[in-house]
């Protein structure tokens, strides 16, 4: 019922920047939170950054001060601005949205994933 489309991934040198975007569409009544997770080869998926509808944010310690999550509520879009990228940021990044449909049923949706590769 709810679909997420991610964009913005790619190859960048260490110290560079990338901006990811994720647009949600479909049977959306309200959104509680939108954010990003990532999974590196051989590692478990981890939370990167999430912003709730109330404006609170939650960042992984490894990205604090370098990454910024933001939302455009009118467009149901979440962004991840990534600065001062490090090689250890290399991973597949997944967008996540949770909320309620127009019939007030809970939903959670995931994006298809976008590859971010940081070279030294």
mmCIF file of N, CA and C in Angstrom:
data_model
loop_
_atom_site.group_PDB
_atom_site.id
_atom_site.type_symbol
_atom_site.label_atom_id
_atom_site.label_comp_id
_atom_site.label_asym_id
_atom_site.label_seq_id
_atom_site.Cartn_x
_atom_site.Cartn_y
_atom_site.Cartn_z
ATOM 1 N N UNK A 1 0.818 -1.210 0.000
ATOM 2 C CA UNK A 1 0.000 0.000 0.000
ATOM 3 C C UNK A 1 0.854 1.264 0.000
ATOM 4 N N UNK A 2 2.018 1.196 0.625
ATOM 5 C CA UNK A 2 2.930 2.328 0.692
ATOM 6 C C UNK A 2 4.227 1.937 0.021
ATOM 7 N N UNK A 3 4.708 2.794 -0.863
ATOM 8 C CA UNK A 3 5.935 2.543 -1.596
ATOM 9 C C UNK A 3 6.943 3.640 -1.327
ATOM 10 N N UNK A 4 8.214 3.244 -1.242
ATOM 11 C CA UNK A 4 9.304 4.176 -1.032
ATOM 12 C C UNK A 4 10.269 4.094 -2.210
ATOM 13 N N UNK A 5 10.705 5.238 -2.692
ATOM 14 C CA UNK A 5 11.661 5.312 -3.780
ATOM 15 C C UNK A 5 12.868 6.106 -3.314
ATOM 16 N N UNK A 6 14.035 5.458 -3.333
ATOM 17 C CA UNK A 6 15.268 6.076 -2.880
ATOM 18 C C UNK A 6 16.106 6.547 -4.066
ATOM 19 N N UNK A 7 16.919 7.556 -3.822
ATOM 20 C CA UNK A 7 17.846 8.039 -4.829
ATOM 21 C C UNK A 7 18.993 8.774 -4.137
ATOM 22 N N UNK A 8 20.074 8.975 -4.869
ATOM 23 C CA UNK A 8 21.180 9.779 -4.374
ATOM 24 C C UNK A 8 22.448 9.027 -4.042
ATOM 25 N N UNK A 9 22.415 7.714 -4.069
ATOM 26 C CA UNK A 9 23.609 6.951 -3.768
ATOM 27 C C UNK A 9 24.626 7.039 -4.885
ATOM 28 N N UNK A 10 25.826 6.555 -4.592
ATOM 29 C CA UNK A 10 26.873 6.576 -5.594
ATOM 30 C C UNK A 10 28.243 6.392 -4.993
ATOM 31 N N UNK A 11 29.248 6.707 -5.793
ATOM 32 C CA UNK A 11 30.650 6.586 -5.402
ATOM 33 C C UNK A 11 31.212 7.965 -5.104
ATOM 34 N N UNK A 12 31.881 8.087 -3.964
ATOM 35 C CA UNK A 12 32.441 9.370 -3.558
ATOM 36 C C UNK A 12 33.753 9.125 -2.818
ATOM 37 N N UNK A 13 34.663 10.071 -2.906
ATOM 38 C CA UNK A 13 35.923 9.972 -2.180
ATOM 39 C C UNK A 13 35.734 10.332 -0.710
ATOM 40 N N UNK A 14 36.589 9.803 0.125
ATOM 41 C CA UNK A 14 36.540 10.137 1.539
ATOM 42 C C UNK A 14 36.657 11.647 1.724
ATOM 43 N N UNK A 15 35.867 12.165 2.660
ATOM 44 C CA UNK A 15 35.801 13.596 2.878
ATOM 45 C C UNK A 15 34.735 14.295 2.066
ATOM 46 N N UNK A 16 34.167 13.601 1.099
ATOM 47 C CA UNK A 16 33.144 14.183 0.254
ATOM 48 C C UNK A 16 31.763 14.095 0.868
ATOM 49 N N UNK A 17 30.770 14.482 0.068
ATOM 50 C CA UNK A 17 29.392 14.542 0.544
ATOM 51 C C UNK A 17 28.443 13.893 -0.443
ATOM 52 N N UNK A 18 27.353 13.380 0.083
ATOM 53 C CA UNK A 18 26.247 12.863 -0.703
ATOM 54 C C UNK A 18 24.948 13.220 -0.006
ATOM 55 N N UNK A 19 23.887 13.313 -0.787
ATOM 56 C CA UNK A 19 22.565 13.585 -0.243
ATOM 57 C C UNK A 19 21.599 12.527 -0.757
ATOM 58 N N UNK A 20 21.056 11.740 0.149
ATOM 59 C CA UNK A 20 20.077 10.724 -0.186
ATOM 60 C C UNK A 20 18.671 11.274 -0.004
ATOM 61 N N UNK A 21 17.756 10.803 -0.822
ATOM 62 C CA UNK A 21 16.364 11.179 -0.678
ATOM 63 C C UNK A 21 15.488 9.943 -0.766
ATOM 64 N N UNK A 22 14.336 10.021 -0.134
ATOM 65 C CA UNK A 22 13.389 8.916 -0.119
ATOM 66 C C UNK A 22 11.985 9.494 -0.108
ATOM 67 N N UNK A 23 11.221 9.187 -1.144
ATOM 68 C CA UNK A 23 9.859 9.691 -1.276
ATOM 69 C C UNK A 23 8.859 8.569 -1.046
ATOM 70 N N UNK A 24 7.916 8.805 -0.167
ATOM 71 C CA UNK A 24 6.873 7.835 0.144
ATOM 72 C C UNK A 24 5.581 8.205 -0.567
ATOM 73 N N UNK A 25 4.889 7.195 -1.065
ATOM 74 C CA UNK A 25 3.621 7.425 -1.741
ATOM 75 C C UNK A 25 2.705 6.233 -1.516
ATOM 76 N N UNK A 26 1.429 6.432 -1.808
ATOM 77 C CA UNK A 26 0.462 5.366 -1.663
ATOM 78 C C UNK A 26 -0.581 5.679 -0.614
ATOM 79 N N UNK A 27 -1.003 4.644 0.067
ATOM 80 C CA UNK A 27 -2.090 4.750 1.042
ATOM 81 C C UNK A 27 -1.550 5.255 2.372
ATOM 82 N N UNK A 28 -1.266 6.539 2.422
ATOM 83 C CA UNK A 28 -0.696 7.162 3.611
ATOM 84 C C UNK A 28 -1.724 8.094 4.236
ATOM 85 N N UNK A 29 -2.036 7.828 5.478
ATOM 86 C CA UNK A 29 -2.873 8.735 6.241
ATOM 87 C C UNK A 29 -2.042 9.676 7.083
ATOM 88 N N UNK A 30 -1.062 9.134 7.780
ATOM 89 C CA UNK A 30 -0.158 9.925 8.603
ATOM 90 C C UNK A 30 1.151 9.179 8.750
ATOM 91 N N UNK A 31 2.215 9.938 8.960
ATOM 92 C CA UNK A 31 3.550 9.377 9.119
ATOM 93 C C UNK A 31 4.057 9.694 10.517
ATOM 94 N N UNK A 32 4.521 8.679 11.204
ATOM 95 C CA UNK A 32 5.079 8.874 12.538
ATOM 96 C C UNK A 32 6.589 9.102 12.508
ATOM 97 N N UNK A 33 7.281 8.338 11.682
ATOM 98 C CA UNK A 33 8.723 8.488 11.607
ATOM 99 C C UNK A 33 9.221 8.137 10.218
ATOM 100 N N UNK A 34 10.314 8.779 9.833
ATOM 101 C CA UNK A 34 10.997 8.501 8.580
ATOM 102 C C UNK A 34 12.492 8.520 8.862
ATOM 103 N N UNK A 35 13.213 7.566 8.304
ATOM 104 C CA UNK A 35 14.633 7.550 8.572
ATOM 105 C C UNK A 35 15.397 6.584 7.704
ATOM 106 N N UNK A 36 16.650 6.343 8.125
ATOM 107 C CA UNK A 36 17.593 5.584 7.325
ATOM 108 C C UNK A 36 18.302 4.531 8.149
ATOM 109 N N UNK A 37 18.487 3.377 7.541
ATOM 110 C CA UNK A 37 19.300 2.299 8.069
ATOM 111 C C UNK A 37 20.349 1.944 7.022
ATOM 112 N N UNK A 38 21.385 1.233 7.452
ATOM 113 C CA UNK A 38 22.390 0.800 6.497
ATOM 114 C C UNK A 38 22.910 -0.573 6.870
ATOM 115 N N UNK A 39 23.429 -1.267 5.865
ATOM 116 C CA UNK A 39 24.000 -2.581 6.072
ATOM 117 C C UNK A 39 25.255 -2.713 5.225
ATOM 118 N N UNK A 40 26.367 -2.917 5.888
ATOM 119 C CA UNK A 40 27.642 -3.130 5.222
ATOM 120 C C UNK A 40 27.867 -4.625 5.037
ATOM 121 N N UNK A 41 28.716 -5.009 4.084
ATOM 122 C CA UNK A 41 28.982 -6.432 3.861
ATOM 123 C C UNK A 41 29.471 -7.127 5.127
ATOM 124 N N UNK A 42 28.839 -8.242 5.461
ATOM 125 C CA UNK A 42 29.223 -9.007 6.621
ATOM 126 C C UNK A 42 28.782 -8.439 7.951
ATOM 127 N N UNK A 43 28.011 -7.362 7.938
ATOM 128 C CA UNK A 43 27.561 -6.737 9.171
ATOM 129 C C UNK A 43 26.041 -6.698 9.229
ATOM 130 N N UNK A 44 25.533 -6.500 10.431
ATOM 131 C CA UNK A 44 24.099 -6.424 10.641
ATOM 132 C C UNK A 44 23.580 -5.029 10.303
ATOM 133 N N UNK A 45 22.328 -4.969 9.888
ATOM 134 C CA UNK A 45 21.705 -3.683 9.599
ATOM 135 C C UNK A 45 21.659 -2.828 10.860
ATOM 136 N N UNK A 46 21.952 -1.547 10.712
ATOM 137 C CA UNK A 46 21.964 -0.646 11.850
ATOM 138 C C UNK A 46 21.219 0.641 11.534
ATOM 139 N N UNK A 47 20.683 1.242 12.567
ATOM 140 C CA UNK A 47 20.034 2.533 12.424
ATOM 141 C C UNK A 47 21.083 3.605 12.173
ATOM 142 N N UNK A 48 20.795 4.489 11.227
ATOM 143 C CA UNK A 48 21.678 5.607 10.926
ATOM 144 C C UNK A 48 21.101 6.897 11.487
ATOM 145 N N UNK A 49 19.889 7.227 11.084
ATOM 146 C CA UNK A 49 19.252 8.460 11.526
ATOM 147 C C UNK A 49 17.753 8.372 11.286
ATOM 148 N N UNK A 50 16.972 8.815 12.263
ATOM 149 C CA UNK A 50 15.519 8.799 12.166
ATOM 150 C C UNK A 50 14.970 10.103 12.724
ATOM 151 N N UNK A 51 13.936 10.623 12.076
ATOM 152 C CA UNK A 51 13.225 11.790 12.585
ATOM 153 C C UNK A 51 11.753 11.441 12.738
ATOM 154 N N UNK A 52 11.206 11.720 13.911
ATOM 155 C CA UNK A 52 9.806 11.447 14.178
ATOM 156 C C UNK A 52 8.951 12.639 13.782
ATOM 157 N N UNK A 53 7.627 12.422 13.776
ATOM 158 C CA UNK A 53 6.709 13.503 13.425
ATOM 159 C C UNK A 53 6.775 14.651 14.412
ATOM 160 N N UNK A 54 7.189 14.365 15.641
ATOM 161 C CA UNK A 54 7.333 15.410 16.635
ATOM 162 C C UNK A 54 8.605 16.213 16.515
ATOM 163 N N UNK A 55 9.475 15.832 15.594
ATOM 164 C CA UNK A 55 10.698 16.575 15.359
ATOM 165 C C UNK A 55 11.929 16.028 16.048
ATOM 166 N N UNK A 56 11.767 15.036 16.891
ATOM 167 C CA UNK A 56 12.925 14.463 17.556
ATOM 168 C C UNK A 56 13.736 13.631 16.573
ATOM 169 N N UNK A 57 15.034 13.564 16.808
ATOM 170 C CA UNK A 57 15.929 12.812 15.939
ATOM 171 C C UNK A 57 16.746 11.829 16.744
ATOM 172 N N UNK A 58 17.185 10.788 16.068
ATOM 173 C CA UNK A 58 18.006 9.759 16.672
ATOM 174 C C UNK A 58 19.099 9.390 15.681
ATOM 175 N N UNK A 59 20.353 9.557 16.087
ATOM 176 C CA UNK A 59 21.497 9.286 15.227
ATOM 177 C C UNK A 59 22.375 8.211 15.826
ATOM 178 N N UNK A 60 22.957 7.413 14.951
ATOM 179 C CA UNK A 60 24.013 6.518 15.390
ATOM 180 C C UNK A 60 25.213 7.345 15.835
ATOM 181 N N UNK A 61 25.897 6.886 16.870
ATOM 182 C CA UNK A 61 27.050 7.626 17.377
ATOM 183 C C UNK A 61 28.110 7.841 16.295
ATOM 184 N N UNK A 62 28.238 6.897 15.401
ATOM 185 C CA UNK A 62 29.274 6.961 14.386
ATOM 186 C C UNK A 62 29.046 8.051 13.341
ATOM 187 N N UNK A 63 27.830 8.591 13.258
ATOM 188 C CA UNK A 63 27.531 9.597 12.238
ATOM 189 C C UNK A 63 27.176 10.953 12.825
ATOM 190 N N UNK A 64 27.083 11.066 14.126
ATOM 191 C CA UNK A 64 26.737 12.341 14.749
ATOM 192 C C UNK A 64 27.753 13.418 14.380
ATOM 193 N N UNK A 65 27.235 14.574 14.013
ATOM 194 C CA UNK A 65 28.085 15.674 13.602
ATOM 195 C C UNK A 65 28.444 15.667 12.139
ATOM 196 N N UNK A 66 28.187 14.567 11.451
ATOM 197 C CA UNK A 66 28.500 14.458 10.028
ATOM 198 C C UNK A 66 27.249 14.296 9.164
ATOM 199 N N UNK A 67 26.259 13.576 9.672
ATOM 200 C CA UNK A 67 25.028 13.327 8.926
ATOM 201 C C UNK A 67 23.884 14.144 9.509
ATOM 202 N N UNK A 68 22.946 14.521 8.651
ATOM 203 C CA UNK A 68 21.759 15.242 9.082
ATOM 204 C C UNK A 68 20.538 14.671 8.379
ATOM 205 N N UNK A 69 19.527 14.298 9.159
ATOM 206 C CA UNK A 69 18.278 13.809 8.597
ATOM 207 C C UNK A 69 17.253 14.939 8.646
ATOM 208 N N UNK A 70 16.458 15.065 7.601
ATOM 209 C CA UNK A 70 15.434 16.092 7.547
ATOM 210 C C UNK A 70 14.230 15.566 6.783
ATOM 211 N N UNK A 71 13.090 16.221 6.986
ATOM 212 C CA UNK A 71 11.840 15.786 6.356
ATOM 213 C C UNK A 71 11.145 16.942 5.670
ATOM 214 N N UNK A 72 10.493 16.633 4.573
ATOM 215 C CA UNK A 72 9.565 17.534 3.919
ATOM 216 C C UNK A 72 8.201 16.873 4.036
ATOM 217 N N UNK A 73 7.442 17.272 5.032
ATOM 218 C CA UNK A 73 6.180 16.605 5.316
ATOM 219 C C UNK A 73 5.166 16.760 4.181
ATOM 220 N N UNK A 74 5.194 17.887 3.492
ATOM 221 C CA UNK A 74 4.263 18.106 2.397
ATOM 222 C C UNK A 74 4.489 17.127 1.256
ATOM 223 N N UNK A 75 5.729 16.687 1.086
ATOM 224 C CA UNK A 75 6.077 15.765 0.007
ATOM 225 C C UNK A 75 6.276 14.336 0.495
ATOM 226 N N UNK A 76 6.092 14.102 1.792
ATOM 227 C CA UNK A 76 6.360 12.787 2.381
ATOM 228 C C UNK A 76 7.732 12.269 1.975
ATOM 229 N N UNK A 77 8.713 13.132 2.117
ATOM 230 C CA UNK A 77 10.068 12.824 1.702
ATOM 231 C C UNK A 77 11.036 13.031 2.855
ATOM 232 N N UNK A 78 11.989 12.130 2.979
ATOM 233 C CA UNK A 78 13.035 12.242 3.982
ATOM 234 C C UNK A 78 14.378 12.295 3.269
ATOM 235 N N UNK A 79 15.302 13.088 3.814
ATOM 236 C CA UNK A 79 16.613 13.268 3.236
ATOM 237 C C UNK A 79 17.684 12.880 4.244
ATOM 238 N N UNK A 80 18.825 12.506 3.729
ATOM 239 C CA UNK A 80 19.992 12.264 4.562
ATOM 240 C C UNK A 80 21.171 12.977 3.930
ATOM 241 N N UNK A 81 21.593 14.070 4.542
ATOM 242 C CA UNK A 81 22.774 14.789 4.099
ATOM 243 C C UNK A 81 23.987 14.180 4.779
ATOM 244 N N UNK A 82 24.913 13.676 3.992
ATOM 245 C CA UNK A 82 26.089 12.998 4.510
ATOM 246 C C UNK A 82 27.329 13.799 4.135
ATOM 247 N N UNK A 83 28.004 14.321 5.139
ATOM 248 C CA UNK A 83 29.221 15.100 4.946
ATOM 249 C C UNK A 83 30.403 14.382 5.586
ATOM 250 N N UNK A 84 31.584 14.792 5.186
ATOM 251 C CA UNK A 84 32.823 14.214 5.725
ATOM 252 C C UNK A 84 32.788 12.698 5.707
ATOM 253 N N UNK A 85 32.427 12.154 4.576
ATOM 254 C CA UNK A 85 32.246 10.710 4.462
ATOM 255 C C UNK A 85 33.547 9.957 4.676
ATOM 256 N N UNK A 86 33.416 8.802 5.311
ATOM 257 C CA UNK A 86 34.536 7.929 5.597
ATOM 258 C C UNK A 86 34.339 6.594 4.892
ATOM 259 N N UNK A 87 35.417 5.864 4.714
ATOM 260 C CA UNK A 87 35.313 4.571 4.056
ATOM 261 C C UNK A 87 34.390 3.630 4.819
ATOM 262 N N UNK A 88 34.343 3.755 6.130
ATOM 263 C CA UNK A 88 33.474 2.895 6.922
ATOM 264 C C UNK A 88 31.993 3.213 6.767
ATOM 265 N N UNK A 89 31.666 4.296 6.061
ATOM 266 C CA UNK A 89 30.274 4.597 5.743
ATOM 267 C C UNK A 89 29.769 3.791 4.550
ATOM 268 N N UNK A 90 30.651 3.088 3.888
ATOM 269 C CA UNK A 90 30.262 2.280 2.737
ATOM 270 C C UNK A 90 29.249 1.224 3.153
ATOM 271 N N UNK A 91 28.093 1.228 2.500
ATOM 272 C CA UNK A 91 27.016 0.306 2.843
ATOM 273 C C UNK A 91 25.861 0.511 1.871
ATOM 274 N N UNK A 92 24.891 -0.376 1.961
ATOM 275 C CA UNK A 92 23.617 -0.162 1.301
ATOM 276 C C UNK A 92 22.713 0.552 2.287
ATOM 277 N N UNK A 93 22.154 1.667 1.877
ATOM 278 C CA UNK A 93 21.312 2.487 2.742
ATOM 279 C C UNK A 93 19.848 2.266 2.394
ATOM 280 N N UNK A 94 19.052 2.005 3.421
ATOM 281 C CA UNK A 94 17.633 1.719 3.256
ATOM 282 C C UNK A 94 16.793 2.772 3.960
ATOM 283 N N UNK A 95 15.817 3.279 3.254
ATOM 284 C CA UNK A 95 14.853 4.194 3.841
ATOM 285 C C UNK A 95 13.766 3.397 4.561
ATOM 286 N N UNK A 96 13.278 3.939 5.662
ATOM 287 C CA UNK A 96 12.218 3.304 6.440
ATOM 288 C C UNK A 96 11.183 4.339 6.845
ATOM 289 N N UNK A 97 9.916 3.988 6.676
ATOM 290 C CA UNK A 97 8.812 4.865 7.061
ATOM 291 C C UNK A 97 7.785 4.047 7.818
ATOM 292 N N UNK A 98 7.293 4.581 8.908
ATOM 293 C CA UNK A 98 6.201 3.949 9.630
ATOM 294 C C UNK A 98 5.125 4.981 9.944
ATOM 295 N N UNK A 99 3.884 4.507 9.951
ATOM 296 C CA UNK A 99 2.770 5.403 10.197
ATOM 297 C C UNK A 99 1.459 4.652 10.113
ATOM 298 N N UNK A 100 0.423 5.371 9.662
ATOM 299 C CA UNK A 100 -0.907 4.786 9.532
ATOM 300 C C UNK A 100 -1.478 5.089 8.166
ATOM 301 N N UNK A 101 -2.236 4.134 7.627
ATOM 302 C CA UNK A 101 -2.913 4.324 6.354
ATOM 303 C C UNK A 101 -4.113 5.238 6.534
ATOM 304 N N UNK A 102 -4.781 5.520 5.426
ATOM 305 C CA UNK A 102 -5.982 6.353 5.498
ATOM 306 C C UNK A 102 -7.100 5.689 6.298
ATOM 307 N N UNK A 103 -7.064 4.379 6.412
ATOM 308 C CA UNK A 103 -8.025 3.666 7.264
ATOM 309 C C UNK A 103 -7.488 3.444 8.669
ATOM 310 N N UNK A 104 -6.407 4.105 8.999
ATOM 311 C CA UNK A 104 -5.850 4.117 10.338
ATOM 312 C C UNK A 104 -5.224 2.791 10.759
ATOM 313 N N UNK A 105 -4.783 2.002 9.800
ATOM 314 C CA UNK A 105 -4.052 0.788 10.116
ATOM 315 C C UNK A 105 -2.554 1.074 10.096
ATOM 316 N N UNK A 106 -1.819 0.429 10.969
ATOM 317 C CA UNK A 106 -0.386 0.634 11.052
ATOM 318 C C UNK A 106 0.317 0.073 9.832
ATOM 319 N N UNK A 107 1.375 0.752 9.403
ATOM 320 C CA UNK A 107 2.202 0.237 8.325
ATOM 321 C C UNK A 107 3.662 0.555 8.588
ATOM 322 N N UNK A 108 4.516 -0.255 7.996
ATOM 323 C CA UNK A 108 5.942 0.011 7.952
ATOM 324 C C UNK A 108 6.428 -0.361 6.560
ATOM 325 N N UNK A 109 7.155 0.536 5.922
ATOM 326 C CA UNK A 109 7.623 0.326 4.561
ATOM 327 C C UNK A 109 9.125 0.543 4.482
ATOM 328 N N UNK A 110 9.758 -0.172 3.547
ATOM 329 C CA UNK A 110 11.191 -0.082 3.314
ATOM 330 C C UNK A 110 11.469 0.264 1.863
ATOM 331 N N UNK A 111 12.494 1.048 1.646
ATOM 332 C CA UNK A 111 12.938 1.340 0.304
ATOM 333 C C UNK A 111 13.736 0.190 -0.274
ATOM 334 N N UNK A 112 14.077 0.311 -1.552
ATOM 335 C CA UNK A 112 14.776 -0.772 -2.242
ATOM 336 C C UNK A 112 16.259 -0.836 -1.894
ATOM 337 N N UNK A 113 16.782 0.188 -1.282
ATOM 338 C CA UNK A 113 18.189 0.258 -0.944
ATOM 339 C C UNK A 113 18.988 0.983 -2.010
ATOM 340 N N UNK A 114 19.930 1.796 -1.579
ATOM 341 C CA UNK A 114 20.813 2.490 -2.503
ATOM 342 C C UNK A 114 22.252 2.360 -2.006
ATOM 343 N N UNK A 115 23.157 2.039 -2.914
ATOM 344 C CA UNK A 115 24.546 1.782 -2.555
ATOM 345 C C UNK A 115 25.317 3.089 -2.389
ATOM 346 N N UNK A 116 26.022 3.193 -1.282
ATOM 347 C CA UNK A 116 26.946 4.293 -1.042
ATOM 348 C C UNK A 116 28.331 3.694 -0.871
ATOM 349 N N UNK A 117 29.251 4.101 -1.719
ATOM 350 C CA UNK A 117 30.618 3.602 -1.659
ATOM 351 C C UNK A 117 31.572 4.775 -1.489
ATOM 352 N N UNK A 118 32.377 4.720 -0.448
ATOM 353 C CA UNK A 118 33.338 5.776 -0.148
ATOM 354 C C UNK A 118 34.737 5.211 -0.341
ATOM 355 N N UNK A 119 35.496 5.809 -1.224
ATOM 356 C CA UNK A 119 36.844 5.361 -1.510
ATOM 357 C C UNK A 119 37.861 6.248 -0.818
ATOM 358 N N UNK A 120 39.007 5.667 -0.507
ATOM 359 C CA UNK A 120 40.062 6.410 0.174
ATOM 360 C C UNK A 120 40.810 7.294 -0.800
#
